[in-house]
CSV table of C-alpha atoms in Angstrom, one decimal:
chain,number,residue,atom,x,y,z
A,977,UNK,CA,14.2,22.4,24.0
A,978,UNK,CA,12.0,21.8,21.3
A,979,UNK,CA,8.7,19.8,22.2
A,980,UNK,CA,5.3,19.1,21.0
A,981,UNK,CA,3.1,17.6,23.2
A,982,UNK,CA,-0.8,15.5,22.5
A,983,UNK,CA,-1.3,14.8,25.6
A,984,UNK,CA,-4.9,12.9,24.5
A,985,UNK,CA,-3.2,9.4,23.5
A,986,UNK,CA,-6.8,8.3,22.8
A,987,UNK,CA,-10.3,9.8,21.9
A,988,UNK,CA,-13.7,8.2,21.4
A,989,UNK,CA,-16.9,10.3,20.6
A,990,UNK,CA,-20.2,9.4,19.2
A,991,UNK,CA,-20.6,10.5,15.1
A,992,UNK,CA,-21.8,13.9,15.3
A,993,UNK,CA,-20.8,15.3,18.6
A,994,UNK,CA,-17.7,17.8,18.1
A,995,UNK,CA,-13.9,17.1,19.3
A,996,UNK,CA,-10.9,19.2,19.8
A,997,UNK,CA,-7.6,17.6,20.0
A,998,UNK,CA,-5.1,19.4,21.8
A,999,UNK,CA,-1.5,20.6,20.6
A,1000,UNK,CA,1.2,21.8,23.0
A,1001,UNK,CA,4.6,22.8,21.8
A,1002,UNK,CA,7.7,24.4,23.1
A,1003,UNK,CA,10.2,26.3,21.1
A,1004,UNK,CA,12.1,29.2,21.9
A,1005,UNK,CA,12.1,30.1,18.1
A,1006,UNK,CA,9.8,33.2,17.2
A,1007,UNK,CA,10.1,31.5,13.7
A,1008,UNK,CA,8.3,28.4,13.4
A,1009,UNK,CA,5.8,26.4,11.1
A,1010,UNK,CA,3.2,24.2,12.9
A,1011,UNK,CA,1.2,21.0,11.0
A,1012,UNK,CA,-1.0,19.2,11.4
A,1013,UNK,CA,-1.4,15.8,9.7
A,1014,UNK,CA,-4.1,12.7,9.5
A,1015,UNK,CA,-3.3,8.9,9.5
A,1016,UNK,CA,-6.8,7.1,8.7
A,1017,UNK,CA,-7.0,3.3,9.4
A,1018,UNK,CA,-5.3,2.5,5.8
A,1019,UNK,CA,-2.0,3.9,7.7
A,1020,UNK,CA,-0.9,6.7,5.1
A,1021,UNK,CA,-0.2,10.4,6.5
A,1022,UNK,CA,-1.9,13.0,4.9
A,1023,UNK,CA,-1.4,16.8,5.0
A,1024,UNK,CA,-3.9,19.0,7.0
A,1025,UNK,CA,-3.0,22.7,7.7
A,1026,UNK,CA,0.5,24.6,8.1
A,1027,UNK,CA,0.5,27.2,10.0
A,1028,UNK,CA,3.8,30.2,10.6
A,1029,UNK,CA,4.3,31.9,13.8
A,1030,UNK,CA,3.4,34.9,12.6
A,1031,UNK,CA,0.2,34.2,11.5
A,1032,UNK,CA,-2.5,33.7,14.7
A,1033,UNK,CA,-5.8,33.8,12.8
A,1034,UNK,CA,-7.7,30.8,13.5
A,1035,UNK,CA,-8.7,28.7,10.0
A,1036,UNK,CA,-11.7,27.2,9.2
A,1037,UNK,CA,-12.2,24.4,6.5
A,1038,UNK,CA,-15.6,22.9,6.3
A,1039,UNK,CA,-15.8,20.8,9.7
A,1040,UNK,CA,-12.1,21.3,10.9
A,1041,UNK,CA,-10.8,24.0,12.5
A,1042,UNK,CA,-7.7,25.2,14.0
A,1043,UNK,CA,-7.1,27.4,16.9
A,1044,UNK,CA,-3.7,28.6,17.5
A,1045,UNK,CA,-2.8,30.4,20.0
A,1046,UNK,CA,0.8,32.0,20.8
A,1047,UNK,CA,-0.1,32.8,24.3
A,1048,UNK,CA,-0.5,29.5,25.6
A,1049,UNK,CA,1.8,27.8,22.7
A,1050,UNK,CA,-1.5,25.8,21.4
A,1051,UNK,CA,-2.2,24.7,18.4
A,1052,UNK,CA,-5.7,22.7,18.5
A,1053,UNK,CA,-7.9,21.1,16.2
A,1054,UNK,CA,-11.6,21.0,16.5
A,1055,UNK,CA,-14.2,18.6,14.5
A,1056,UNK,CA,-17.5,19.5,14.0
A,1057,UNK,CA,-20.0,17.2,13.3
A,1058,UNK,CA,-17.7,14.6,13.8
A,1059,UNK,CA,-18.1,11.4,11.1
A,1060,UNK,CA,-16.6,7.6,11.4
A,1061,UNK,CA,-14.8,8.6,8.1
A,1062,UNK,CA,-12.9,11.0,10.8
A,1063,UNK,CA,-11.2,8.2,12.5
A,1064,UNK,CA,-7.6,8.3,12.4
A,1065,UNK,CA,-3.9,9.2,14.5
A,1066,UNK,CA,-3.7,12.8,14.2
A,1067,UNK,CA,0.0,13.7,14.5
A,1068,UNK,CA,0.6,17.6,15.2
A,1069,UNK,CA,4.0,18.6,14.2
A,1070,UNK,CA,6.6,21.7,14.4
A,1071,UNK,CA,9.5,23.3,12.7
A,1072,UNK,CA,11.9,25.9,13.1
A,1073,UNK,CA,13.0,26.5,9.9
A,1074,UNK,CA,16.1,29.3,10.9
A,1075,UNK,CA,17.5,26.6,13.2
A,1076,UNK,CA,17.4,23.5,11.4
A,1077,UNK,CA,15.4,21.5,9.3
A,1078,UNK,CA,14.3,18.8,11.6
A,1079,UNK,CA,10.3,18.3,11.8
A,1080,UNK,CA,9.3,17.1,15.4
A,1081,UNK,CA,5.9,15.3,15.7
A,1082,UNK,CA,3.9,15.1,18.8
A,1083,UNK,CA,3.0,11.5,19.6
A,1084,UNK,CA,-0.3,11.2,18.1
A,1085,UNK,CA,-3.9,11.0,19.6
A,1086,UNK,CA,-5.7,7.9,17.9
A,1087,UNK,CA,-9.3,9.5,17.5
A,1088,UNK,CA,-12.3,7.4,17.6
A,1089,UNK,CA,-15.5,7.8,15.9
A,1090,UNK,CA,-18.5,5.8,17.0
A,1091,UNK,CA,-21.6,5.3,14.7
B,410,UNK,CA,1.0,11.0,-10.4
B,411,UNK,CA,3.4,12.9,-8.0
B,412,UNK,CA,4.3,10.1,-5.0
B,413,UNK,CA,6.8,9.3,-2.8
B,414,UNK,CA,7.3,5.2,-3.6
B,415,UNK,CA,9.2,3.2,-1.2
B,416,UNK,CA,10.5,-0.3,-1.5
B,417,UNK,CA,9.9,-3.0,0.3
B,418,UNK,CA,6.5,-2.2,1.9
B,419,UNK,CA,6.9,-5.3,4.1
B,420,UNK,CA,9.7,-6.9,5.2
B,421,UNK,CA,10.8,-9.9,7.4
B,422,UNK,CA,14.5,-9.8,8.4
B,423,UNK,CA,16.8,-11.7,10.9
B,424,UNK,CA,19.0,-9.9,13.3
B,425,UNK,CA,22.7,-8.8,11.4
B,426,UNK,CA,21.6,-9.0,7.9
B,427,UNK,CA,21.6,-5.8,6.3
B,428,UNK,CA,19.2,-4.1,4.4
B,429,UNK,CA,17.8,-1.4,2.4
B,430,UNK,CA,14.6,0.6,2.2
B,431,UNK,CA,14.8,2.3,-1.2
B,432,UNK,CA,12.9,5.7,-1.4
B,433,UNK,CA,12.1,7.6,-4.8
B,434,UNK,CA,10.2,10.7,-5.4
B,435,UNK,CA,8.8,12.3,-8.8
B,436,UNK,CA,8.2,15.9,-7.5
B,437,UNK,CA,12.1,17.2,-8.0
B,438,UNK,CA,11.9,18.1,-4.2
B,439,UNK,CA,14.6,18.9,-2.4
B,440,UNK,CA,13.8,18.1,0.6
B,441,UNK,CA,13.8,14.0,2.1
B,442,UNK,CA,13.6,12.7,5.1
B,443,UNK,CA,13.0,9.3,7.1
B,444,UNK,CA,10.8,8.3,10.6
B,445,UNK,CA,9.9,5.6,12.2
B,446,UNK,CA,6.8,5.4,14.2
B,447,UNK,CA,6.0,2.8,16.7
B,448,UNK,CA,3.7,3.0,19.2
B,449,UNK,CA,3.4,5.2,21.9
B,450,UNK,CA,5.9,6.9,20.6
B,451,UNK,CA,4.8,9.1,17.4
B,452,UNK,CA,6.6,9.8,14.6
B,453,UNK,CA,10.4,9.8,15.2
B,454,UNK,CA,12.9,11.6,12.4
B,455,UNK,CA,16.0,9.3,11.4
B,456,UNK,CA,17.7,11.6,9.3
B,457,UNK,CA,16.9,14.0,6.3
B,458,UNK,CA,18.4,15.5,3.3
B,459,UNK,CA,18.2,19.0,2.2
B,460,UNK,CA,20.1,18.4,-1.2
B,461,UNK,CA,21.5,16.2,-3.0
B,462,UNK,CA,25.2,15.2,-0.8
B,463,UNK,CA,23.5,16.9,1.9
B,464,UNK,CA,21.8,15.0,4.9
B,465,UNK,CA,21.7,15.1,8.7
B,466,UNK,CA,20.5,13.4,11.6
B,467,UNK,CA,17.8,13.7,13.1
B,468,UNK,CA,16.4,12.6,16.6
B,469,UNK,CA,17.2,8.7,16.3
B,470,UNK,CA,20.0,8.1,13.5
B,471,UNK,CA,21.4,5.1,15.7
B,472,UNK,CA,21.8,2.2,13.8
B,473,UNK,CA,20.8,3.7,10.6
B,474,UNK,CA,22.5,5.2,7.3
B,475,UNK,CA,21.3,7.3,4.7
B,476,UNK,CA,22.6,8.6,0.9
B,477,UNK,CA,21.6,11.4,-1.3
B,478,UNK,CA,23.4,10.6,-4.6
B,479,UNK,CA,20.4,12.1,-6.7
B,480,UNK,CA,17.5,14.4,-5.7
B,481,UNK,CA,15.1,11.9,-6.5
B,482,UNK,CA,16.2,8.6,-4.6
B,483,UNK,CA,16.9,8.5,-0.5
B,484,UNK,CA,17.7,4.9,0.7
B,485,UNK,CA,17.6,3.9,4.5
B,486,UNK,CA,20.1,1.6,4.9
B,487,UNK,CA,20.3,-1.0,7.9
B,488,UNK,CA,23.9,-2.3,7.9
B,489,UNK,CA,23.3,-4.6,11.0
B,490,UNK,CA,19.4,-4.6,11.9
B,491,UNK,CA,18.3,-5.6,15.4
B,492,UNK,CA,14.9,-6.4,16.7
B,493,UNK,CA,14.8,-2.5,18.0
B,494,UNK,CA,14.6,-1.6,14.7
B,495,UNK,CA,11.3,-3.5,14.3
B,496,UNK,CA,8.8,-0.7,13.0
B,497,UNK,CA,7.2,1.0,10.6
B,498,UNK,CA,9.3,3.5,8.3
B,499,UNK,CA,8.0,6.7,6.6
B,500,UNK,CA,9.8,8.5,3.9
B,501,UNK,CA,8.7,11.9,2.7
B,502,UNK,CA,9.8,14.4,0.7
B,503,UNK,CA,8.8,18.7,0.3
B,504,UNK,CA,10.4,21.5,-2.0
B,505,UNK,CA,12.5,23.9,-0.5
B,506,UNK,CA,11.0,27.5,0.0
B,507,UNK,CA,13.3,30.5,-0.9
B,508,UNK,CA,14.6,32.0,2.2
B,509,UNK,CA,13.2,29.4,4.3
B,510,UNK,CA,13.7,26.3,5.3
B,511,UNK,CA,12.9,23.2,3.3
B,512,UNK,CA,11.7,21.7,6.8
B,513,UNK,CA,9.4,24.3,6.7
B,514,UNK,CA,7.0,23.2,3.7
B,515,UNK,CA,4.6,20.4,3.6
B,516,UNK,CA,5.4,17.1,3.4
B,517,UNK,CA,4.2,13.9,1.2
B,518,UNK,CA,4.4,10.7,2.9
B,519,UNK,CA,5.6,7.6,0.9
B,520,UNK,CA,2.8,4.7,1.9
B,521,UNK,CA,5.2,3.4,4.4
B,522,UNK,CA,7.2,0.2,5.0
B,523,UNK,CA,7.2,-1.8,8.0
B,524,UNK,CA,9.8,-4.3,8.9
B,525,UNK,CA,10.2,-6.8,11.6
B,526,UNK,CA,13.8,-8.2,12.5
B,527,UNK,CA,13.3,-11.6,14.1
């Protein structure tokens, strides 16, 4: 079966420590995209990082960064420096694009920064 | 400005009368698809197009209908709502990539509509 799995419904961290929120998924695929995508308090979903199953190397962009891992079927996020403009629903996501083209999205972690 | 506009953003409804959520995107992408999130539950897919006369369900089609008459438009159509439909819809749309998938591209999320069905 295909799963993904934030098991961290709910974060809260004071501005400027660093966070990782976790990303489990299960597919039996050795094709697959991974996402990741932000849902701020205004309630829009915006695009993070993609990431293919063939590609392992962990990605840094500014204070985000990603850390897959094929071993353990992770895909995790890490803030550094966390900010209160960081607060949001992160939603991790996965495809398997030579099955079908269904996009399954974990549950969410609701991630609070505190000033 | 390349968007994803859907129609109505809020909506009020009473059990049994039907409905539509229109969805329209300026990007020519082939790619559309519908969730509903609630809470606790994430983002749920309804059902999703890959072309034009092409669409499929996804993991909770019940209760729901969907038409791809033109690339650019994607209604969500409630023919008898009930209060378990209460929630807030997404639509989103990507382009297809050549060999792969269209699941497999990023998607841009329309600003979401929530209805409630009293």
């Amino acid at each position: 079966a295909q799963k993904v799995t934030q098991a961290q419904t709910e974060i809260s961290v004071v501005e400027k420590e660093d966070v990782t929120l976790d990303c489990v998924y299960e597919t039996r695929d050795t094709t697959y995209y991974l996402f990741w995508y932000k849902q701020p308090p205004s309630g829009e979903l915006v695009f993070l990082i993609r990431r293919n199953s063939f590609d392992e190397q962990n990605e840094i962009s500014g204070r985000y960064s990603w850390n897959f891992q094929k071993s353990t079927s992770s895909f995790n996020f890490t803030i550094t420096a966390s900010q209160v403009v960081d607060s949001a629903v992160y939603f991790c996501a996965l495809t398997m694009p030579y099955r079908d083209d269904k996009i399954i999205f974990g549950k969410g972690t609701r991630l609070h920064i505190l000033p | 400005e390349a968007q994803v506009t859907q129609n109505p953003r809020y909506l009020i409804t009473v059990t049994g009368k039907k409905l539509t959520v229109t969805c329209s995107q300026n990007m020519n992408h082939e790619y559309m698809s519908w969730y509903r999130q609630d809470p606790g539950l994430g983002l749920r897919q309804i059902y999703y197009s890959m072309n034009v006369e092409v669409t499929d369900k996804g993991d909770v089609p019940e209760g729901y209908k969907v038409s791809r008459k033109e690339k650019r438009n994607f209604p969500l159509i409630l023919e008898s709502p009930s209060p378990n439909q209460t929630s807030l819809y997404f639509c989103a749309s990507s382009p297809a990539v050549e060999g792969v998938g269209s699941g497999a591209n990023v998607l841009t999320f329309g600003a979401g509509s929530r209805l409630t069905v009293l």
